Amino acid sequence: MKTVILIPYFGSWPPWMDYFLESCRFNPHFSWILISDAGEPKNCPPNVQYKACSLDEFNQLASSKLKLDININNPYKLCDLKPGYGFIFSELISDYDFWGHSDLDLIYGNLNHFLGENILSNYDIISSRKNYFAGHFGLFRNTDLHNQLFKNSSDYRRIFGDSYRYYGFDERSNYYGRRIPINPNRNHKQNLSSPSGLWINRIKNKLKIGLPDFPADMSGIISEFSKQYPDRTYMKDMVKSDLWFQKNGMRDWKVTWEKGRLYSDNNEYLHFHFLQSKRNSNFIIKPFETTESFSISPEGIG
């Protein structure tokens, strides 16, 4: 099974980029495509492809594919569009069995250990979190049905078209609407039209009455998919983050990457997400040197 992970990213590469790329290098059975205006990273491994693309070009492509006015000007807003990457970048993924989305503020472990042929052959949707669909690492089988699951939210047009607000559509959203029943025989190219639930959500919040039953996010859509297609979704806690350590009151933590494996306290992980630590001025990124191991801690990477 061939799997590609799509990561649009605009601006300068983060200071830990060499460490990120090294963790990709040790996963030769997976591929990455970095869609960016930052220039091709130095020492890019063979399984990481760079595709030059400006933010304006991304907006134009997304607008054309989605038949919407997409005008992303806040990089974080890209997260809402993650479930649509397979549709937007359909030409880039044509040779792959699976496509996925992920982030740059993480280090990968041994992906093949968690996502071997036995998993990829038997499941269509894969999440690195058990209780919700993870925006930081999720995979879809490369078919029209799975690439356009995001359209089963009645609110995706409004969410994608809002240039400023991040709704959490890729994971769990606080904004609710109505899901469209998943129908594999539906013509996905038709212009779906149904009432939006976002304004209902705002009114109900003010009136303090119950919300609609159907969350307008990918976790809700995939939950519905799982009911219609039992045993085709694989959702398991496979990752760790600095936020987890923080929530559990653990200040003195350490994660070790060694020859492609990522572990902490003898537990192995698919990736480690340092989404909070990267904002800390005391989080120091040591100069990267070709090495067989490095560590991640509250003090930094190196």
PDB file of C-alpha atoms in Angstrom:
ATOM      1  CA  MET A   1       0.000   0.000   0.000  1.00  0.00           C
ATOM      2  CA  LYS A   2       1.339   3.413  -0.981  1.00  0.00           C
ATOM      3  CA  THR A   3       0.549   6.249   1.412  1.00  0.00           C
ATOM      4  CA  VAL A   4       1.240   9.965   0.994  1.00  0.00           C
ATOM      5  CA  ILE A   5       0.866  12.685   3.623  1.00  0.00           C
ATOM      6  CA  LEU A   6       0.007  16.175   2.368  1.00  0.00           C
ATOM      7  CA  ILE A   7       1.254  19.195   4.325  1.00  0.00           C
ATOM      8  CA  PRO A   8       0.562  22.678   2.915  1.00  0.00           C
ATOM      9  CA  TYR A   9       2.707  25.201   4.780  1.00  0.00           C
ATOM     10  CA  PHE A  10       3.313  28.869   3.999  1.00  0.00           C
ATOM     11  CA  GLY A  11       6.081  31.038   5.412  1.00  0.00           C
ATOM     12  CA  SER A  12       9.555  30.150   6.621  1.00  0.00           C
ATOM     13  CA  TRP A  13      10.304  26.591   7.655  1.00  0.00           C
ATOM     14  CA  PRO A  14      10.304  26.106  11.450  1.00  0.00           C
ATOM     15  CA  PRO A  15      13.691  25.818  13.215  1.00  0.00           C
ATOM     16  CA  TRP A  16      13.144  22.100  13.970  1.00  0.00           C
ATOM     17  CA  MET A  17      12.639  21.232  10.278  1.00  0.00           C
ATOM     18  CA  ASP A  18      15.784  19.089  10.041  1.00  0.00           C
ATOM     19  CA  TYR A  19      14.568  16.919  12.905  1.00  0.00           C
ATOM     20  CA  PHE A  20      11.147  16.555  11.293  1.00  0.00           C
ATOM     21  CA  LEU A  21      12.710  15.507   7.977  1.00  0.00           C
ATOM     22  CA  GLU A  22      14.986  13.012   9.695  1.00  0.00           C
ATOM     23  CA  SER A  23      11.961  11.331  11.247  1.00  0.00           C
ATOM     24  CA  CYS A  24      10.422  11.129   7.750  1.00  0.00           C
ATOM     25  CA  ARG A  25      13.631   9.641   6.334  1.00  0.00           C
ATOM     26  CA  PHE A  26      13.325   6.646   8.642  1.00  0.00           C
ATOM     27  CA  ASN A  27       9.838   5.874   7.267  1.00  0.00           C
ATOM     28  CA  PRO A  28      10.677   4.849   3.676  1.00  0.00           C
ATOM     29  CA  HIS A  29       7.318   3.071   3.204  1.00  0.00           C
ATOM     30  CA  PHE A  30       5.496   6.415   3.554  1.00  0.00           C
ATOM     31  CA  SER A  31       5.750   9.550   1.416  1.00  0.00           C
ATOM     32  CA  TRP A  32       5.235  13.241   2.142  1.00  0.00           C
ATOM     33  CA  ILE A  33       4.460  16.164  -0.138  1.00  0.00           C
ATOM     34  CA  LEU A  34       5.274  19.600   1.296  1.00  0.00           C
ATOM     35  CA  ILE A  35       3.222  22.218  -0.542  1.00  0.00           C
ATOM     36  CA  SER A  36       4.865  25.520   0.280  1.00  0.00           C
ATOM     37  CA  ASP A  37       6.448  28.808  -0.718  1.00  0.00           C
ATOM     38  CA  ALA A  38       9.375  28.345   1.697  1.00  0.00           C
ATOM     39  CA  GLY A  39      11.747  26.798  -0.842  1.00  0.00           C
ATOM     40  CA  GLU A  40      12.864  23.185  -0.941  1.00  0.00           C
ATOM     41  CA  PRO A  41      14.304  22.193   2.441  1.00  0.00           C
ATOM     42  CA  LYS A  42      17.952  21.226   2.590  1.00  0.00           C
ATOM     43  CA  ASN A  43      18.758  17.544   3.013  1.00  0.00           C
ATOM     44  CA  CYS A  44      15.276  16.512   1.926  1.00  0.00           C
ATOM     45  CA  PRO A  45      15.026  12.689   2.053  1.00  0.00           C
ATOM     46  CA  PRO A  46      13.903  10.747  -1.048  1.00  0.00           C
ATOM     47  CA  ASN A  47      10.428  10.098   0.366  1.00  0.00           C
ATOM     48  CA  VAL A  48       9.700  13.811   0.892  1.00  0.00           C
ATOM     49  CA  GLN A  49       8.687  15.806  -2.172  1.00  0.00           C
ATOM     50  CA  TYR A  50       8.575  19.595  -2.318  1.00  0.00           C
ATOM     51  CA  LYS A  51       5.930  21.277  -4.467  1.00  0.00           C
ATOM     52  CA  ALA A  52       6.328  25.026  -4.878  1.00  0.00           C
ATOM     53  CA  CYS A  53       3.044  26.832  -4.277  1.00  0.00           C
ATOM     54  CA  SER A  54       2.230  30.300  -2.963  1.00  0.00           C
ATOM     55  CA  LEU A  55      -0.687  30.999  -0.654  1.00  0.00           C
ATOM     56  CA  ASP A  56      -2.427  32.834  -3.500  1.00  0.00           C
ATOM     57  CA  GLU A  57      -1.981  29.798  -5.737  1.00  0.00           C
ATOM     58  CA  PHE A  58      -3.381  27.550  -3.023  1.00  0.00           C
ATOM     59  CA  ASN A  59      -6.416  29.822  -2.655  1.00  0.00           C
ATOM     60  CA  GLN A  60      -6.966  29.781  -6.412  1.00  0.00           C
ATOM     61  CA  LEU A  61      -6.700  25.995  -6.634  1.00  0.00           C
ATOM     62  CA  ALA A  62      -8.949  25.390  -3.628  1.00  0.00           C
ATOM     63  CA  SER A  63     -11.516  27.872  -4.956  1.00  0.00           C
ATOM     64  CA  SER A  64     -11.530  26.184  -8.346  1.00  0.00           C
ATOM     65  CA  LYS A  65     -11.827  22.647  -6.986  1.00  0.00           C
ATOM     66  CA  LEU A  66     -14.383  23.400  -4.277  1.00  0.00           C
ATOM     67  CA  LYS A  67     -16.391  25.909  -6.342  1.00  0.00           C
ATOM     68  CA  LEU A  68     -16.121  28.304  -3.405  1.00  0.00           C
ATOM     69  CA  ASP A  69     -14.404  31.603  -2.686  1.00  0.00           C
ATOM     70  CA  ILE A  70     -11.397  30.462  -0.635  1.00  0.00           C
ATOM     71  CA  ASN A  71      -9.186  33.245   0.679  1.00  0.00           C
ATOM     72  CA  ILE A  72      -6.980  31.854   3.455  1.00  0.00           C
ATOM     73  CA  ASN A  73      -4.966  34.613   5.141  1.00  0.00           C
ATOM     74  CA  ASN A  74      -4.488  32.998   8.548  1.00  0.00           C
ATOM     75  CA  PRO A  75      -2.228  29.906   8.356  1.00  0.00           C
ATOM     76  CA  TYR A  76      -4.126  28.205  11.181  1.00  0.00           C
ATOM     77  CA  LYS A  77      -7.272  28.383   9.061  1.00  0.00           C
ATOM     78  CA  LEU A  78      -5.700  25.785   6.762  1.00  0.00           C
ATOM     79  CA  CYS A  79      -6.583  23.185   9.408  1.00  0.00           C
ATOM     80  CA  ASP A  80     -10.284  23.489   8.593  1.00  0.00           C
ATOM     81  CA  LEU A  81      -9.519  22.484   5.011  1.00  0.00           C
ATOM     82  CA  LYS A  82      -7.431  19.409   5.881  1.00  0.00           C
ATOM     83  CA  PRO A  83     -10.293  16.957   5.207  1.00  0.00           C
ATOM     84  CA  GLY A  84     -10.512  18.431   1.705  1.00  0.00           C
ATOM     85  CA  TYR A  85      -6.843  18.006   0.766  1.00  0.00           C
ATOM     86  CA  GLY A  86      -7.467  14.746  -1.080  1.00  0.00           C
ATOM     87  CA  PHE A  87     -10.086  16.494  -3.202  1.00  0.00           C
ATOM     88  CA  ILE A  88      -8.119  19.714  -3.696  1.00  0.00           C
ATOM     89  CA  PHE A  89      -4.847  17.948  -4.544  1.00  0.00           C
ATOM     90  CA  SER A  90      -6.367  14.989  -6.387  1.00  0.00           C
ATOM     91  CA  GLU A  91      -3.707  15.138  -9.115  1.00  0.00           C
ATOM     92  CA  LEU A  92      -0.915  14.769  -6.558  1.00  0.00           C
ATOM     93  CA  ILE A  93      -2.327  11.626  -4.959  1.00  0.00           C
ATOM     94  CA  SER A  94      -3.443   9.672  -8.034  1.00  0.00           C
ATOM     95  CA  ASP A  95      -0.692   7.053  -7.632  1.00  0.00           C
ATOM     96  CA  TYR A  96      -1.357   6.401  -3.946  1.00  0.00           C
ATOM     97  CA  ASP A  97      -3.707   4.030  -2.120  1.00  0.00           C
ATOM     98  CA  PHE A  98      -4.013   6.312   0.919  1.00  0.00           C
ATOM     99  CA  TRP A  99      -3.555  10.005   1.536  1.00  0.00           C
ATOM    100  CA  GLY A 100      -3.353  11.801   4.836  1.00  0.00           C
ATOM    101  CA  HIS A 101      -2.867  15.141   6.549  1.00  0.00           C
ATOM    102  CA  SER A 102      -0.503  16.000   9.361  1.00  0.00           C
ATOM    103  CA  ASP A 103       1.473  18.860  10.939  1.00  0.00           C
ATOM    104  CA  LEU A 104       5.072  20.032  11.089  1.00  0.00           C
ATOM    105  CA  ASP A 105       5.258  20.585  14.852  1.00  0.00           C
ATOM    106  CA  LEU A 106       5.838  16.928  15.555  1.00  0.00           C
ATOM    107  CA  ILE A 107       8.376  14.129  15.214  1.00  0.00           C
ATOM    108  CA  TYR A 108       7.412  10.767  13.731  1.00  0.00           C
ATOM    109  CA  GLY A 109       8.245   7.390  15.146  1.00  0.00           C
ATOM    110  CA  ASN A 110       8.045   4.087  13.291  1.00  0.00           C
ATOM    111  CA  LEU A 111       4.838   4.488  11.272  1.00  0.00           C
ATOM    112  CA  ASN A 112       5.054   0.992   9.855  1.00  0.00           C
ATOM    113  CA  HIS A 113       4.961  -0.429  13.384  1.00  0.00           C
ATOM    114  CA  PHE A 114       1.509   1.100  13.893  1.00  0.00           C
ATOM    115  CA  LEU A 115       0.201   1.159  10.312  1.00  0.00           C
ATOM    116  CA  GLY A 116       1.432  -1.982   8.621  1.00  0.00           C
ATOM    117  CA  GLU A 117      -0.173  -3.762   5.682  1.00  0.00           C
ATOM    118  CA  ASN A 118      -2.624  -5.531   7.996  1.00  0.00           C
ATOM    119  CA  ILE A 119      -4.102  -2.157   9.001  1.00  0.00           C
ATOM    120  CA  LEU A 120      -4.011  -0.473   5.599  1.00  0.00           C
ATOM    121  CA  SER A 121      -5.555  -3.501   3.889  1.00  0.00           C
ATOM    122  CA  ASN A 122      -8.517  -3.737   6.245  1.00  0.00           C
ATOM    123  CA  TYR A 123      -9.480  -0.138   7.015  1.00  0.00           C
ATOM    124  CA  ASP A 124     -10.485   2.917   4.999  1.00  0.00           C
ATOM    125  CA  ILE A 125     -10.129   5.687   7.583  1.00  0.00           C
ATOM    126  CA  ILE A 126      -7.388   5.825  10.206  1.00  0.00           C
ATOM    127  CA  SER A 127      -7.037   8.227  13.134  1.00  0.00           C
ATOM    128  CA  SER A 128      -4.175   8.462  15.619  1.00  0.00           C
ATOM    129  CA  ARG A 129      -6.713   9.324  18.324  1.00  0.00           C
ATOM    130  CA  LYS A 130      -9.360   6.952  19.634  1.00  0.00           C
ATOM    131  CA  ASN A 131     -12.146   9.315  20.677  1.00  0.00           C
ATOM    132  CA  TYR A 132     -12.032  11.776  17.792  1.00  0.00           C
ATOM    133  CA  PHE A 133     -10.604  12.115  14.320  1.00  0.00           C
ATOM    134  CA  ALA A 134      -7.121  13.597  14.689  1.00  0.00           C
ATOM    135  CA  GLY A 135      -6.189  16.592  12.566  1.00  0.00           C
ATOM    136  CA  HIS A 136      -2.500  16.145  13.351  1.00  0.00           C
ATOM    137  CA  PHE A 137      -2.461  12.682  11.747  1.00  0.00           C
ATOM    138  CA  GLY A 138      -5.294  11.054   9.826  1.00  0.00           C
ATOM    139  CA  LEU A 139      -5.448   8.849   6.730  1.00  0.00           C
ATOM    140  CA  PHE A 140      -8.132   8.200   4.103  1.00  0.00           C
ATOM    141  CA  ARG A 141      -8.338   5.526   1.447  1.00  0.00           C
ATOM    142  CA  ASN A 142      -7.953   7.270  -1.900  1.00  0.00           C
ATOM    143  CA  THR A 143     -11.455   6.912  -3.347  1.00  0.00           C
ATOM    144  CA  ASP A 144     -14.110   9.443  -4.335  1.00  0.00           C
ATOM    145  CA  LEU A 145     -16.254   8.434  -1.371  1.00  0.00           C
ATOM    146  CA  HIS A 146     -13.546   8.992   1.226  1.00  0.00           C
ATOM    147  CA  ASN A 147     -11.974  12.025  -0.443  1.00  0.00           C
ATOM    148  CA  GLN A 148     -15.287  13.865  -0.314  1.00  0.00           C
ATOM    149  CA  LEU A 149     -16.608  12.824   3.075  1.00  0.00           C
ATOM    150  CA  PHE A 150     -16.265  16.444   4.205  1.00  0.00           C
ATOM    151  CA  LYS A 151     -19.226  17.265   1.956  1.00  0.00           C
ATOM    152  CA  ASN A 152     -21.486  15.321   4.281  1.00  0.00           C
ATOM    153  CA  SER A 153     -21.523  18.356   6.539  1.00  0.00           C
ATOM    154  CA  SER A 154     -24.141  20.867   5.494  1.00  0.00           C
ATOM    155  CA  ASP A 155     -21.820  23.593   6.790  1.00  0.00           C
ATOM    156  CA  TYR A 156     -18.577  22.899   4.969  1.00  0.00           C
ATOM    157  CA  ARG A 157     -19.157  25.747   2.488  1.00  0.00           C
ATOM    158  CA  ARG A 158     -19.633  28.315   5.215  1.00  0.00           C
ATOM    159  CA  ILE A 159     -16.715  26.945   7.243  1.00  0.00           C
ATOM    160  CA  PHE A 160     -14.296  26.756   4.310  1.00  0.00           C
ATOM    161  CA  GLY A 161     -15.368  30.159   3.042  1.00  0.00           C
ATOM    162  CA  ASP A 162     -14.846  31.970   6.351  1.00  0.00           C
ATOM    163  CA  SER A 163     -11.334  33.363   5.904  1.00  0.00           C
ATOM    164  CA  TYR A 164     -10.716  34.286   9.536  1.00  0.00           C
ATOM    165  CA  ARG A 165     -12.306  31.868  11.992  1.00  0.00           C
ATOM    166  CA  TYR A 166     -10.924  28.384  12.705  1.00  0.00           C
ATOM    167  CA  TYR A 167     -13.883  26.087  13.409  1.00  0.00           C
ATOM    168  CA  GLY A 168     -12.091  22.872  14.326  1.00  0.00           C
ATOM    169  CA  PHE A 169     -13.789  21.169  11.386  1.00  0.00           C
ATOM    170  CA  ASP A 170     -10.844  18.780  10.925  1.00  0.00           C
ATOM    171  CA  GLU A 171     -11.368  17.368  14.425  1.00  0.00           C
ATOM    172  CA  ARG A 172     -14.132  18.480  16.787  1.00  0.00           C
ATOM    173  CA  SER A 173     -16.105  21.658  16.339  1.00  0.00           C
ATOM    174  CA  ASN A 174     -18.046  23.855  18.730  1.00  0.00           C
ATOM    175  CA  TYR A 175     -20.281  24.830  15.822  1.00  0.00           C
ATOM    176  CA  TYR A 176     -23.113  22.518  14.918  1.00  0.00           C
ATOM    177  CA  GLY A 177     -25.242  21.869  11.884  1.00  0.00           C
ATOM    178  CA  ARG A 178     -26.872  19.081   9.934  1.00  0.00           C
ATOM    179  CA  ARG A 179     -25.052  16.113   8.402  1.00  0.00           C
ATOM    180  CA  ILE A 180     -26.069  14.849   5.002  1.00  0.00           C
ATOM    181  CA  PRO A 181     -26.508  11.050   4.998  1.00  0.00           C
ATOM    182  CA  ILE A 182     -23.533   9.271   3.461  1.00  0.00           C
ATOM    183  CA  ASN A 183     -24.531   7.761   0.131  1.00  0.00           C
ATOM    184  CA  PRO A 184     -21.844   6.010  -1.964  1.00  0.00           C
ATOM    185  CA  ASN A 185     -24.059   6.308  -5.050  1.00  0.00           C
ATOM    186  CA  ARG A 186     -24.489  10.060  -4.769  1.00  0.00           C
ATOM    187  CA  ASN A 187     -22.993  12.180  -7.500  1.00  0.00           C
ATOM    188  CA  HIS A 188     -20.331  13.978  -5.472  1.00  0.00           C
ATOM    189  CA  LYS A 189     -19.913  16.542  -8.234  1.00  0.00           C
ATOM    190  CA  GLN A 190     -23.400  17.934  -7.766  1.00  0.00           C
ATOM    191  CA  ASN A 191     -23.795  21.210  -5.926  1.00  0.00           C
ATOM    192  CA  LEU A 192     -25.165  20.121  -2.570  1.00  0.00           C
ATOM    193  CA  SER A 193     -27.551  22.539  -0.945  1.00  0.00           C
ATOM    194  CA  SER A 194     -29.013  22.371   2.537  1.00  0.00           C
ATOM    195  CA  PRO A 195     -29.681  24.768   5.427  1.00  0.00           C
ATOM    196  CA  SER A 196     -26.696  25.784   7.496  1.00  0.00           C
ATOM    197  CA  GLY A 197     -26.768  25.150  11.210  1.00  0.00           C
ATOM    198  CA  LEU A 198     -24.198  27.695  12.343  1.00  0.00           C
ATOM    199  CA  TRP A 199     -26.678  30.485  12.885  1.00  0.00           C
ATOM    200  CA  ILE A 200     -28.964  28.039  14.721  1.00  0.00           C
ATOM    201  CA  ASN A 201     -26.061  27.226  17.011  1.00  0.00           C
ATOM    202  CA  ARG A 202     -25.502  30.883  17.883  1.00  0.00           C
ATOM    203  CA  ILE A 203     -29.191  31.465  18.639  1.00  0.00           C
ATOM    204  CA  LYS A 204     -29.459  28.334  20.753  1.00  0.00           C
ATOM    205  CA  ASN A 205     -26.344  29.275  22.676  1.00  0.00           C
ATOM    206  CA  LYS A 206     -27.929  32.609  23.549  1.00  0.00           C
ATOM    207  CA  LEU A 207     -31.222  30.988  24.520  1.00  0.00           C
ATOM    208  CA  LYS A 208     -29.391  28.218  26.406  1.00  0.00           C
ATOM    209  CA  ILE A 209     -31.384  25.430  24.788  1.00  0.00           C
ATOM    210  CA  GLY A 210     -30.229  22.118  23.336  1.00  0.00           C
ATOM    211  CA  LEU A 211     -28.032  21.919  20.276  1.00  0.00           C
ATOM    212  CA  PRO A 212     -28.783  19.816  17.190  1.00  0.00           C
ATOM    213  CA  ASP A 213     -27.675  16.210  17.413  1.00  0.00           C
ATOM    214  CA  PHE A 214     -25.218  16.242  14.541  1.00  0.00           C
ATOM    215  CA  PRO A 215     -21.796  17.866  14.882  1.00  0.00           C
ATOM    216  CA  ALA A 216     -20.650  19.553  11.697  1.00  0.00           C
ATOM    217  CA  ASP A 217     -17.103  18.245  11.906  1.00  0.00           C
ATOM    218  CA  MET A 218     -15.074  15.290  10.665  1.00  0.00           C
ATOM    219  CA  SER A 219     -15.343  13.385  13.933  1.00  0.00           C
ATOM    220  CA  GLY A 220     -19.116  13.460  13.600  1.00  0.00           C
ATOM    221  CA  ILE A 221     -19.067  12.576   9.920  1.00  0.00           C
ATOM    222  CA  ILE A 222     -16.711   9.652  10.493  1.00  0.00           C
ATOM    223  CA  SER A 223     -18.841   8.452  13.394  1.00  0.00           C
ATOM    224  CA  GLU A 224     -21.759   8.280  10.978  1.00  0.00           C
ATOM    225  CA  PHE A 225     -19.544   6.592   8.385  1.00  0.00           C
ATOM    226  CA  SER A 226     -18.634   3.939  10.950  1.00  0.00           C
ATOM    227  CA  LYS A 227     -22.308   3.134  11.504  1.00  0.00           C
ATOM    228  CA  GLN A 228     -22.912   2.647   7.798  1.00  0.00           C
ATOM    229  CA  TYR A 229     -19.608   0.871   7.150  1.00  0.00           C
ATOM    230  CA  PRO A 230     -18.826  -1.166  10.284  1.00  0.00           C
ATOM    231  CA  ASP A 231     -15.245  -2.257  10.835  1.00  0.00           C
ATOM    232  CA  ARG A 232     -13.804   0.100   8.185  1.00  0.00           C
ATOM    233  CA  THR A 233     -12.569   2.782  10.591  1.00  0.00           C
ATOM    234  CA  TYR A 234      -9.454   2.362  12.735  1.00  0.00           C
ATOM    235  CA  MET A 235      -9.206   4.851  15.598  1.00  0.00           C
ATOM    236  CA  LYS A 236      -6.594   4.246  18.268  1.00  0.00           C
ATOM    237  CA  ASP A 237      -4.464   6.344  20.611  1.00  0.00           C
ATOM    238  CA  MET A 238      -1.045   6.028  18.989  1.00  0.00           C
ATOM    239  CA  VAL A 239       0.544   9.391  19.775  1.00  0.00           C
ATOM    240  CA  LYS A 240       1.685  11.532  22.685  1.00  0.00           C
ATOM    241  CA  SER A 241       1.875  15.304  23.083  1.00  0.00           C
ATOM    242  CA  ASP A 242       3.323  17.864  25.457  1.00  0.00           C
ATOM    243  CA  LEU A 243      -0.259  18.887  26.165  1.00  0.00           C
ATOM    244  CA  TRP A 244      -0.901  15.411  27.606  1.00  0.00           C
ATOM    245  CA  PHE A 245       2.068  15.774  29.961  1.00  0.00           C
ATOM    246  CA  GLN A 246       0.844  19.236  30.932  1.00  0.00           C
ATOM    247  CA  LYS A 247      -2.703  18.065  31.666  1.00  0.00           C
ATOM    248  CA  ASN A 248      -1.337  15.250  33.805  1.00  0.00           C
ATOM    249  CA  GLY A 249       0.884  17.578  35.832  1.00  0.00           C
ATOM    250  CA  MET A 250       4.116  16.127  34.473  1.00  0.00           C
ATOM    251  CA  ARG A 251       6.692  18.886  34.063  1.00  0.00           C
ATOM    252  CA  ASP A 252       9.843  16.804  33.800  1.00  0.00           C
ATOM    253  CA  TRP A 253       9.131  14.697  30.722  1.00  0.00           C
ATOM    254  CA  LYS A 254      11.350  13.388  27.967  1.00  0.00           C
ATOM    255  CA  VAL A 255      10.689  11.679  24.634  1.00  0.00           C
ATOM    256  CA  THR A 256      13.490   9.914  22.793  1.00  0.00           C
ATOM    257  CA  TRP A 257      13.849   9.353  19.041  1.00  0.00           C
ATOM    258  CA  GLU A 258      16.325   6.625  18.189  1.00  0.00           C
ATOM    259  CA  LYS A 259      16.919   5.105  14.743  1.00  0.00           C
ATOM    260  CA  GLY A 260      13.360   5.812  13.687  1.00  0.00           C
ATOM    261  CA  ARG A 261      11.679   4.735  16.924  1.00  0.00           C
ATOM    262  CA  LEU A 262       9.978   7.181  19.269  1.00  0.00           C
ATOM    263  CA  TYR A 263       9.379   6.292  22.874  1.00  0.00           C
ATOM    264  CA  SER A 264       8.911   7.549  26.416  1.00  0.00           C
ATOM    265  CA  ASP A 265       8.961   5.410  29.559  1.00  0.00           C
ATOM    266  CA  ASN A 266       9.234   2.260  27.417  1.00  0.00           C
ATOM    267  CA  ASN A 267       6.081   3.130  25.464  1.00  0.00           C
ATOM    268  CA  GLU A 268       6.432   3.559  21.715  1.00  0.00           C
ATOM    269  CA  TYR A 269       4.500   6.211  19.764  1.00  0.00           C
ATOM    270  CA  LEU A 270       3.576   6.991  16.184  1.00  0.00           C
ATOM    271  CA  HIS A 271       4.506  10.643  16.709  1.00  0.00           C
ATOM    272  CA  PHE A 272       5.108  13.234  19.401  1.00  0.00           C
ATOM    273  CA  HIS A 273       3.321  16.576  19.077  1.00  0.00           C
ATOM    274  CA  PHE A 274       4.979  19.573  20.748  1.00  0.00           C
ATOM    275  CA  LEU A 275       2.216  22.055  19.956  1.00  0.00           C
ATOM    276  CA  GLN A 276       2.547  23.909  23.286  1.00  0.00           C
ATOM    277  CA  SER A 277       6.314  23.780  23.842  1.00  0.00           C
ATOM    278  CA  LYS A 278       7.169  25.395  20.511  1.00  0.00           C
ATOM    279  CA  ARG A 279       5.692  28.674  21.794  1.00  0.00           C
ATOM    280  CA  ASN A 280       7.955  28.718  24.846  1.00  0.00           C
ATOM    281  CA  SER A 281      11.010  30.973  24.494  1.00  0.00           C
ATOM    282  CA  ASN A 282      12.963  28.466  26.619  1.00  0.00           C
ATOM    283  CA  PHE A 283      12.299  25.676  24.112  1.00  0.00           C
ATOM    284  CA  ILE A 284      15.704  25.564  22.391  1.00  0.00           C
ATOM    285  CA  ILE A 285      16.307  23.818  19.071  1.00  0.00           C
ATOM    286  CA  LYS A 286      19.895  22.613  18.998  1.00  0.00           C
ATOM    287  CA  PRO A 287      21.716  22.625  15.646  1.00  0.00           C
ATOM    288  CA  PHE A 288      20.948  19.392  13.834  1.00  0.00           C
ATOM    289  CA  GLU A 289      23.745  16.930  13.277  1.00  0.00           C
ATOM    290  CA  THR A 290      23.426  13.576  11.562  1.00  0.00           C
ATOM    291  CA  THR A 291      22.779  11.367  14.530  1.00  0.00           C
ATOM    292  CA  GLU A 292      21.146   8.122  15.524  1.00  0.00           C
ATOM    293  CA  SER A 293      19.203   9.653  18.384  1.00  0.00           C
ATOM    294  CA  PHE A 294      17.900  12.882  19.911  1.00  0.00           C
ATOM    295  CA  SER A 295      15.425  13.846  22.595  1.00  0.00           C
ATOM    296  CA  ILE A 296      12.487  16.194  23.048  1.00  0.00           C
ATOM    297  CA  SER A 297      11.814  17.747  26.438  1.00  0.00           C
ATOM    298  CA  PRO A 298      10.456  21.024  27.873  1.00  0.00           C
ATOM    299  CA  GLU A 299      13.962  22.434  27.291  1.00  0.00           C
ATOM    300  CA  GLY A 300      13.910  21.788  23.538  1.00  0.00           C
ATOM    301  CA  ILE A 301      15.033  19.342  20.845  1.00  0.00           C
ATOM    302  CA  GLY A 302      18.490  17.921  20.353  1.00  0.00           C
TER     303      GLY A 302
END
